[in-house]
Amino acid sequence: MVHLPEPLASFERVPLLFDHPSPLHLLPRLSKHVEKSSPAPVQVWIKREDCSSGIGLGGNKVRKLEYVFPSALIDGCDTIVTTGGVQSNHMRQVVAVANRLGLKTVLVPQNRPKSKPEAYDVSGNVQVNKILGAEYTAPGITLEDAAASLRSNGQKPYIISSGASSHLYGGLGFARWAFEVVEQEQNLGVFFDFVVVPVASGGTLGGMLAGFKLADRLQSSSSNDPAKKTRERKVIGIDTYNKPIGVLEASILEIAQRTARLIGLADGVVKPEDVVLDTRYNAGTHSGWSESTAEAVRLLGRTEGIVADPIYSGRALGAILDKAKLGEFAGGENVLFGNNMVNLIAYGDSGQSSELFARPIFMLWNSFYNTRLLI
């Protein structure tokens, strides 16, 4: 497993990931396609959080939950209460992890988008949650009210907010991820000038920012290579939520600074200018997508045989393709795409201009999720 410095190595963690880092490898055919329209050389790599764990079909939330669930266990709780959209990946992964640890789960779904087809309410993650035995409340009630109801019945609930990002330790999983990446860079003889990931609640990006600050500082201080002491990477978040300007950026900064303090960095090491959130690709709504996103999903599937979702990873990949075309990766050759979501889709024809989602696709899961690629 990845080598971690103190104090990061000593935080309580429930092991849920495979016993090796999530796969990281070049996308050679996609990169060749990108270079045709890019004014500068670009090599696109991928890190596979869809292949990081076999629990609940995997996904980036499992990595977060490794550090969140110990708090529930220490408190002696027997029921997890959490929320998310109807097709929330977070809710699915929470239910699966809770089952693994012998806890029940009550889900508080947010109100569904009115434009979605009937399949949206019964397929995909909803179907998986029912298989896993989750209980549902009525949509839109507060987590506190749901927890109070459980307490009145003698249960001991523990609340996990949507995305698990606001939890004190919600950023630690992706601080750890950053150290994985640095070790994989060393093994592969590559440096990622840009890291691009989708962002919703902010914990993934916030944790990465803190983790890379520490990992890169430690590597720089121990290296005799002047190039390694001056080379910097840029971590870019791709907005998927369309919140008012400044709201998500503030959340990400708070998470990054909180996580930085936890892992031993001084106040002020993570600065506001470190939070780079590109809002050009959110399609104006969390539950919809643009044609450029759909084209990116198609391209990844048809060049590399990897399926991405249209809400999170598809948007980040679409952003990478567009940024390369616009020359925004100039000065850096290697771009790491953080594929955070499992290949599970439940979207029918929503009237958007894409043949890709012309009919419901209930479950598309890459069967080689446990294949050990380049690590």
CSV table of N, CA and C in Angstrom, one decimal, residues 170-299:
chain,number,residue,atom,x,y,z
A,170,GLY,N,-13.6,14.3,6.2
A,170,GLY,CA,-14.1,14.1,4.8
A,170,GLY,C,-13.1,14.3,3.7
A,171,GLY,N,-12.0,15.0,4.0
A,171,GLY,CA,-11.0,15.3,3.0
A,171,GLY,C,-9.8,14.3,3.0
A,172,LEU,N,-9.7,13.5,4.1
A,172,LEU,CA,-8.5,12.7,4.3
A,172,LEU,C,-8.3,11.6,3.2
A,173,GLY,N,-9.4,11.1,2.7
A,173,GLY,CA,-9.3,10.0,1.7
A,173,GLY,C,-8.6,10.5,0.5
A,174,PHE,N,-8.9,11.7,0.0
A,174,PHE,CA,-8.2,12.2,-1.2
A,174,PHE,C,-6.9,12.9,-0.9
A,175,ALA,N,-6.6,13.2,0.3
A,175,ALA,CA,-5.2,13.5,0.7
A,175,ALA,C,-4.4,12.3,0.5
A,176,ARG,N,-4.9,11.1,0.9
A,176,ARG,CA,-4.2,9.9,0.7
A,176,ARG,C,-4.1,9.6,-0.8
A,177,TRP,N,-5.1,9.9,-1.6
A,177,TRP,CA,-5.1,9.7,-3.0
A,177,TRP,C,-3.9,10.4,-3.6
A,178,ALA,N,-3.7,11.6,-3.2
A,178,ALA,CA,-2.5,12.4,-3.7
A,178,ALA,C,-1.2,11.7,-3.5
A,179,PHE,N,-1.0,11.0,-2.4
A,179,PHE,CA,0.2,10.3,-2.1
A,179,PHE,C,0.3,9.1,-3.0
A,180,GLU,N,-0.9,8.5,-3.3
A,180,GLU,CA,-0.9,7.4,-4.3
A,180,GLU,C,-0.4,7.8,-5.6
A,181,VAL,N,-0.9,9.0,-6.1
A,181,VAL,CA,-0.5,9.5,-7.4
A,181,VAL,C,1.0,9.8,-7.4
A,182,VAL,N,1.5,10.4,-6.4
A,182,VAL,CA,3.0,10.7,-6.4
A,182,VAL,C,3.8,9.5,-6.5
A,183,GLU,N,3.4,8.4,-5.7
A,183,GLU,CA,4.2,7.1,-5.8
A,183,GLU,C,4.0,6.5,-7.2
A,184,GLN,N,2.9,6.6,-7.8
A,184,GLN,CA,2.7,6.1,-9.2
A,184,GLN,C,3.5,6.9,-10.2
A,185,GLU,N,3.6,8.2,-10.0
A,185,GLU,CA,4.4,9.0,-10.9
A,185,GLU,C,5.8,8.5,-10.8
A,186,GLN,N,6.3,8.2,-9.6
A,186,GLN,CA,7.7,7.8,-9.5
A,186,GLN,C,7.9,6.4,-10.2
A,187,ASN,N,6.9,5.5,-10.0
A,187,ASN,CA,7.1,4.2,-10.6
A,187,ASN,C,7.0,4.3,-12.2
A,188,LEU,N,6.2,5.2,-12.7
A,188,LEU,CA,6.0,5.3,-14.1
A,188,LEU,C,7.0,6.3,-14.8
A,189,GLY,N,7.7,7.1,-14.0
A,189,GLY,CA,8.7,8.0,-14.5
A,189,GLY,C,8.0,9.2,-15.2
A,190,VAL,N,6.9,9.7,-14.6
A,190,VAL,CA,6.1,10.7,-15.2
A,190,VAL,C,5.7,11.8,-14.2
A,191,PHE,N,5.4,13.0,-14.6
A,191,PHE,CA,4.9,14.0,-13.7
A,191,PHE,C,3.6,14.6,-14.3
A,192,PHE,N,2.6,14.7,-13.5
A,192,PHE,CA,1.3,15.2,-14.0
A,192,PHE,C,1.3,16.7,-13.7
A,193,ASP,N,1.4,17.4,-14.8
A,193,ASP,CA,1.3,18.9,-14.8
A,193,ASP,C,0.0,19.4,-14.4
A,194,PHE,N,-1.1,18.7,-14.8
A,194,PHE,CA,-2.4,19.0,-14.5
A,194,PHE,C,-3.2,17.8,-14.0
A,195,VAL,N,-4.0,18.0,-13.0
A,195,VAL,CA,-4.9,17.0,-12.5
A,195,VAL,C,-6.3,17.6,-12.6
A,196,VAL,N,-7.2,16.9,-13.3
A,196,VAL,CA,-8.6,17.4,-13.5
A,196,VAL,C,-9.6,16.4,-13.0
A,197,VAL,N,-10.5,16.9,-12.1
A,197,VAL,CA,-11.5,16.1,-11.5
A,197,VAL,C,-12.8,16.8,-11.5
A,198,PRO,N,-13.9,16.0,-11.5
A,198,PRO,CA,-15.3,16.6,-11.3
A,198,PRO,C,-15.5,17.0,-9.8
A,199,VAL,N,-16.3,18.0,-9.6
A,199,VAL,CA,-16.5,18.5,-8.3
A,199,VAL,C,-18.0,18.7,-8.0
A,200,ALA,N,-18.5,18.2,-6.9
A,200,ALA,CA,-19.9,18.4,-6.5
A,200,ALA,C,-19.9,19.0,-5.1
A,201,SER,N,-19.7,18.2,-4.0
A,201,SER,CA,-19.7,18.8,-2.7
A,201,SER,C,-18.3,19.3,-2.3
A,202,GLY,N,-17.2,19.0,-3.0
A,202,GLY,CA,-16.0,19.6,-2.7
A,202,GLY,C,-14.9,18.9,-2.0
A,203,GLY,N,-15.3,17.7,-1.4
A,203,GLY,CA,-14.4,17.0,-0.5
A,203,GLY,C,-13.2,16.3,-1.3
A,204,THR,N,-13.6,15.9,-2.5
A,204,THR,CA,-12.5,15.2,-3.3
A,204,THR,C,-11.4,16.2,-3.7
A,205,LEU,N,-11.8,17.4,-4.3
A,205,LEU,CA,-10.8,18.4,-4.6
A,205,LEU,C,-10.1,19.0,-3.4
A,206,GLY,N,-10.9,19.3,-2.4
A,206,GLY,CA,-10.3,19.8,-1.2
A,206,GLY,C,-9.2,18.9,-0.6
A,207,GLY,N,-9.5,17.6,-0.5
A,207,GLY,CA,-8.6,16.6,0.0
A,207,GLY,C,-7.3,16.5,-0.9
A,208,MET,N,-7.5,16.5,-2.2
A,208,MET,CA,-6.4,16.5,-3.1
A,208,MET,C,-5.5,17.7,-2.9
A,209,LEU,N,-6.1,18.9,-2.8
A,209,LEU,CA,-5.2,20.1,-2.7
A,209,LEU,C,-4.3,20.0,-1.5
A,210,ALA,N,-4.9,19.5,-0.4
A,210,ALA,CA,-4.1,19.4,0.9
A,210,ALA,C,-3.0,18.3,0.7
A,211,GLY,N,-3.5,17.2,0.1
A,211,GLY,CA,-2.5,16.1,0.0
A,211,GLY,C,-1.4,16.4,-0.9
A,212,PHE,N,-1.7,17.0,-2.1
A,212,PHE,CA,-0.6,17.4,-3.0
A,212,PHE,C,0.3,18.4,-2.4
A,213,LYS,N,-0.2,19.3,-1.6
A,213,LYS,CA,0.7,20.3,-1.0
A,213,LYS,C,1.7,19.6,-0.1
A,214,LEU,N,1.3,18.7,0.7
A,214,LEU,CA,2.2,18.0,1.6
A,214,LEU,C,3.1,17.0,0.8
A,215,ALA,N,2.5,16.2,-0.1
A,215,ALA,CA,3.3,15.3,-0.9
A,215,ALA,C,4.4,16.0,-1.7
A,216,ASP,N,4.0,17.0,-2.4
A,216,ASP,CA,5.0,17.7,-3.2
A,216,ASP,C,6.1,18.4,-2.4
A,217,ARG,N,5.7,18.9,-1.3
A,217,ARG,CA,6.7,19.6,-0.4
A,217,ARG,C,7.7,18.6,0.1
A,218,LEU,N,7.2,17.4,0.5
A,218,LEU,CA,8.1,16.4,1.1
A,218,LEU,C,9.0,15.9,0.0
A,219,GLN,N,8.5,15.7,-1.2
A,219,GLN,CA,9.3,15.2,-2.3
A,219,GLN,C,10.3,16.2,-2.7
A,220,SER,N,9.9,17.5,-2.8
A,220,SER,CA,10.9,18.6,-3.2
A,220,SER,C,12.0,18.7,-2.1
A,221,SER,N,11.7,18.6,-0.9
A,221,SER,CA,12.7,18.8,0.2
A,221,SER,C,13.7,17.6,0.2
A,222,SER,N,13.3,16.4,-0.3
A,222,SER,CA,14.1,15.3,-0.2
A,222,SER,C,14.9,15.0,-1.5
A,223,SER,N,14.6,15.9,-2.6
A,223,SER,CA,15.2,15.6,-3.9
A,223,SER,C,16.4,16.5,-4.1
A,224,ASN,N,17.4,16.0,-4.8
A,224,ASN,CA,18.5,16.8,-5.2
A,224,ASN,C,18.4,17.3,-6.7
A,225,ASP,N,17.3,16.9,-7.3
A,225,ASP,CA,17.0,17.4,-8.7
A,225,ASP,C,16.4,18.8,-8.7
A,226,PRO,N,17.1,19.8,-9.2
A,226,PRO,CA,16.5,21.2,-9.2
A,226,PRO,C,15.2,21.3,-9.9
A,227,ALA,N,15.0,20.4,-10.9
A,227,ALA,CA,13.7,20.5,-11.7
A,227,ALA,C,12.6,20.1,-10.8
A,228,LYS,N,12.8,19.1,-9.9
A,228,LYS,CA,11.7,18.6,-9.1
A,228,LYS,C,11.4,19.6,-8.0
A,229,LYS,N,12.4,20.5,-7.7
A,229,LYS,CA,12.1,21.5,-6.6
A,229,LYS,C,11.3,22.7,-7.1
A,230,THR,N,11.3,22.9,-8.5
A,230,THR,CA,10.6,24.0,-9.0
A,230,THR,C,9.3,23.7,-9.8
A,231,ARG,N,9.2,22.4,-10.2
A,231,ARG,CA,8.0,22.1,-11.0
A,231,ARG,C,6.8,22.0,-10.2
A,232,GLU,N,5.7,22.6,-10.7
A,232,GLU,CA,4.5,22.7,-9.9
A,232,GLU,C,3.4,22.1,-10.7
A,233,ARG,N,2.4,21.5,-10.0
A,233,ARG,CA,1.2,20.9,-10.7
A,233,ARG,C,0.0,21.8,-10.4
A,234,LYS,N,-0.9,21.7,-11.3
A,234,LYS,CA,-2.2,22.5,-11.2
A,234,LYS,C,-3.3,21.5,-11.0
A,235,VAL,N,-4.1,21.6,-10.0
A,235,VAL,CA,-5.2,20.8,-9.7
A,235,VAL,C,-6.5,21.6,-10.1
A,236,ILE,N,-7.3,21.1,-11.0
A,236,ILE,CA,-8.4,21.8,-11.5
A,236,ILE,C,-9.7,21.0,-11.3
A,237,GLY,N,-10.6,21.7,-10.6
A,237,GLY,CA,-12.0,21.1,-10.4
A,237,GLY,C,-12.9,21.5,-11.5
A,238,ILE,N,-13.7,20.6,-12.0
A,238,ILE,CA,-14.8,20.9,-13.0
A,238,ILE,C,-16.1,20.9,-12.3
A,239,ASP,N,-16.8,22.0,-12.2
A,239,ASP,CA,-18.0,22.2,-11.5
A,239,ASP,C,-19.1,21.3,-12.1
A,240,THR,N,-19.9,20.6,-11.3
A,240,THR,CA,-21.0,19.8,-11.8
A,240,THR,C,-22.3,20.3,-11.2
A,241,TYR,N,-22.3,21.3,-10.3
A,241,TYR,CA,-23.5,21.7,-9.5
A,241,TYR,C,-24.1,23.0,-9.9
A,242,ASN,N,-23.4,23.9,-10.5
A,242,ASN,CA,-24.0,25.2,-10.9
A,242,ASN,C,-24.5,26.0,-9.7
A,243,LYS,N,-23.7,26.0,-8.6
A,243,LYS,CA,-24.1,26.8,-7.4
A,243,LYS,C,-23.7,28.3,-7.7
A,244,PRO,N,-24.2,29.2,-6.9
A,244,PRO,CA,-23.8,30.7,-7.1
A,244,PRO,C,-22.3,30.8,-7.0
A,245,ILE,N,-21.8,31.7,-7.8
A,245,ILE,CA,-20.3,31.9,-7.9
A,245,ILE,C,-19.8,32.2,-6.5
A,246,GLY,N,-18.7,31.5,-6.1
A,246,GLY,CA,-18.1,31.7,-4.9
A,246,GLY,C,-18.5,30.7,-3.8
A,247,VAL,N,-19.7,30.1,-3.9
A,247,VAL,CA,-20.2,29.3,-2.8
A,247,VAL,C,-19.4,28.0,-2.7
A,248,LEU,N,-19.3,27.3,-3.9
A,248,LEU,CA,-18.5,26.0,-3.9
A,248,LEU,C,-17.0,26.2,-3.6
A,249,GLU,N,-16.5,27.3,-4.2
A,249,GLU,CA,-15.1,27.7,-4.0
A,249,GLU,C,-14.8,27.8,-2.5
A,250,ALA,N,-15.7,28.5,-1.8
A,250,ALA,CA,-15.5,28.7,-0.4
A,250,ALA,C,-15.5,27.4,0.4
A,251,SER,N,-16.4,26.5,0.0
A,251,SER,CA,-16.5,25.2,0.6
A,251,SER,C,-15.2,24.4,0.4
A,252,ILE,N,-14.7,24.4,-0.8
A,252,ILE,CA,-13.5,23.6,-1.2
A,252,ILE,C,-12.3,24.2,-0.4
A,253,LEU,N,-12.2,25.5,-0.3
A,253,LEU,CA,-11.1,26.1,0.4
A,253,LEU,C,-11.1,25.7,1.9
A,254,GLU,N,-12.3,25.7,2.5
A,254,GLU,CA,-12.5,25.3,3.9
A,254,GLU,C,-12.1,23.9,4.1
A,255,ILE,N,-12.5,23.0,3.2
A,255,ILE,CA,-12.2,21.6,3.4
A,255,ILE,C,-10.7,21.4,3.2
A,256,ALA,N,-10.1,22.1,2.2
A,256,ALA,CA,-8.6,21.9,1.9
A,256,ALA,C,-7.8,22.4,3.1
A,257,GLN,N,-8.2,23.6,3.7
A,257,GLN,CA,-7.4,24.1,4.8
A,257,GLN,C,-7.6,23.3,6.0
A,258,ARG,N,-8.8,22.8,6.3
A,258,ARG,CA,-9.1,21.9,7.4
A,258,ARG,C,-8.2,20.7,7.3
A,259,THR,N,-8.2,20.1,6.1
A,259,THR,CA,-7.5,18.8,5.9
A,259,THR,C,-6.0,19.1,6.0
A,260,ALA,N,-5.5,20.2,5.5
A,260,ALA,CA,-4.1,20.5,5.6
A,260,ALA,C,-3.7,20.6,7.0
A,261,ARG,N,-4.5,21.2,7.9
A,261,ARG,CA,-4.1,21.3,9.3
A,261,ARG,C,-4.1,19.9,9.9
A,262,LEU,N,-5.0,19.1,9.6
A,262,LEU,CA,-5.1,17.7,10.1
A,262,LEU,C,-3.8,16.9,9.8
A,263,ILE,N,-3.3,17.1,8.6
A,263,ILE,CA,-2.1,16.3,8.2
A,263,ILE,C,-0.8,17.0,8.4
A,264,GLY,N,-0.8,18.1,9.2
A,264,GLY,CA,0.4,18.7,9.7
A,264,GLY,C,0.9,19.9,8.9
A,265,LEU,N,0.2,20.4,8.0
A,265,LEU,CA,0.6,21.7,7.4
A,265,LEU,C,0.2,22.9,8.1
A,266,ALA,N,0.9,23.9,8.0
A,266,ALA,CA,0.6,25.2,8.7
A,266,ALA,C,-0.5,25.9,8.1
A,267,ASP,N,-1.2,26.7,8.9
A,267,ASP,CA,-2.2,27.6,8.4
A,267,ASP,C,-1.7,28.5,7.2
A,268,GLY,N,-2.4,28.7,6.2
A,268,GLY,CA,-2.0,29.5,5.1
A,268,GLY,C,-1.3,28.8,4.0
A,269,VAL,N,-0.9,27.5,4.2
A,269,VAL,CA,-0.2,26.8,3.1
A,269,VAL,C,-1.1,26.6,1.9
A,270,VAL,N,-2.4,26.3,2.2
A,270,VAL,CA,-3.4,26.2,1.1
A,270,VAL,C,-4.0,27.6,1.0
A,271,LYS,N,-3.9,28.2,-0.1
A,271,LYS,CA,-4.4,29.6,-0.3
A,271,LYS,C,-5.6,29.7,-1.2
A,272,PRO,N,-6.4,30.7,-1.1
A,272,PRO,CA,-7.6,30.8,-2.0
A,272,PRO,C,-7.3,30.6,-3.5
A,273,GLU,N,-6.1,31.1,-3.9
A,273,GLU,CA,-5.8,31.0,-5.4
A,273,GLU,C,-5.5,29.6,-5.8
A,274,ASP,N,-5.3,28.7,-4.8
A,274,ASP,CA,-5.1,27.3,-5.1
A,274,ASP,C,-6.3,26.6,-5.6
A,275,VAL,N,-7.5,27.1,-5.2
A,275,VAL,CA,-8.8,26.5,-5.6
A,275,VAL,C,-9.1,27.0,-7.0
A,276,VAL,N,-9.0,26.1,-7.9
A,276,VAL,CA,-9.3,26.4,-9.3
A,276,VAL,C,-10.6,25.6,-9.7
A,277,LEU,N,-11.7,26.3,-9.9
A,277,LEU,CA,-12.9,25.6,-10.2
A,277,LEU,C,-13.4,26.2,-11.5
A,278,ASP,N,-13.5,25.4,-12.5
A,278,ASP,CA,-13.9,25.8,-13.9
A,278,ASP,C,-15.4,25.5,-14.0
A,279,THR,N,-16.2,26.6,-14.1
A,279,THR,CA,-17.7,26.5,-14.1
A,279,THR,C,-18.3,26.4,-15.6
A,280,ARG,N,-17.4,26.3,-16.6
A,280,ARG,CA,-17.9,26.4,-17.9
A,280,ARG,C,-18.7,25.2,-18.4
A,281,TYR,N,-18.6,24.1,-17.7
A,281,TYR,CA,-19.0,22.8,-18.2
A,281,TYR,C,-20.2,22.2,-17.4
A,282,ASN,N,-20.8,23.0,-16.5
A,282,ASN,CA,-21.9,22.4,-15.7
A,282,ASN,C,-23.2,22.3,-16.3
A,283,ALA,N,-23.4,22.8,-17.5
A,283,ALA,CA,-24.6,22.7,-18.3
A,283,ALA,C,-25.8,23.5,-17.7
A,284,GLY,N,-25.5,24.3,-16.6
A,284,GLY,CA,-26.5,25.0,-16.0
A,284,GLY,C,-27.4,24.2,-15.0
A,285,THR,N,-27.1,23.0,-14.9
A,285,THR,CA,-27.9,22.1,-14.0
A,285,THR,C,-27.1,20.9,-13.6
A,286,HIS,N,-27.3,20.4,-12.4
A,286,HIS,CA,-26.6,19.2,-12.0
A,286,HIS,C,-27.0,17.9,-12.7
A,287,SER,N,-28.3,17.8,-13.0
A,287,SER,CA,-28.8,16.6,-13.5
A,287,SER,C,-28.9,16.5,-15.0
A,288,GLY,N,-28.4,17.5,-15.7
A,288,GLY,CA,-28.4,17.5,-17.2
A,288,GLY,C,-27.0,17.4,-17.7
A,289,TRP,N,-26.9,17.4,-19.0
A,289,TRP,CA,-25.5,17.4,-19.6
A,289,TRP,C,-25.6,18.0,-21.0
A,290,SER,N,-24.4,18.4,-21.4
A,290,SER,CA,-24.3,19.0,-22.7
A,290,SER,C,-23.9,18.0,-23.8
A,291,GLU,N,-24.0,18.4,-25.1
A,291,GLU,CA,-23.5,17.6,-26.1
A,291,GLU,C,-22.0,17.3,-26.1
A,292,SER,N,-21.3,18.3,-25.6
A,292,SER,CA,-19.8,18.1,-25.5
A,292,SER,C,-19.5,17.0,-24.4
A,293,THR,N,-20.3,16.9,-23.4
A,293,THR,CA,-20.1,15.9,-22.4
A,293,THR,C,-20.4,14.5,-23.0
A,294,ALA,N,-21.6,14.5,-23.7
A,294,ALA,CA,-22.0,13.2,-24.3
A,294,ALA,C,-20.9,12.7,-25.3
A,295,GLU,N,-20.4,13.7,-26.1
A,295,GLU,CA,-19.3,13.3,-27.1
A,295,GLU,C,-18.1,12.8,-26.4
A,296,ALA,N,-17.7,13.4,-25.2
A,296,ALA,CA,-16.6,12.9,-24.5
A,296,ALA,C,-16.8,11.5,-24.0
A,297,VAL,N,-18.0,11.2,-23.5
A,297,VAL,CA,-18.3,9.9,-23.0
A,297,VAL,C,-18.2,8.9,-24.2
A,298,ARG,N,-18.7,9.3,-25.3
A,298,ARG,CA,-18.7,8.4,-26.5
A,298,ARG,C,-17.2,8.1,-26.9
A,299,LEU,N,-16.4,9.2,-26.9
A,299,LEU,CA,-15.0,9.1,-27.4
A,299,LEU,C,-14.2,8.2,-26.5
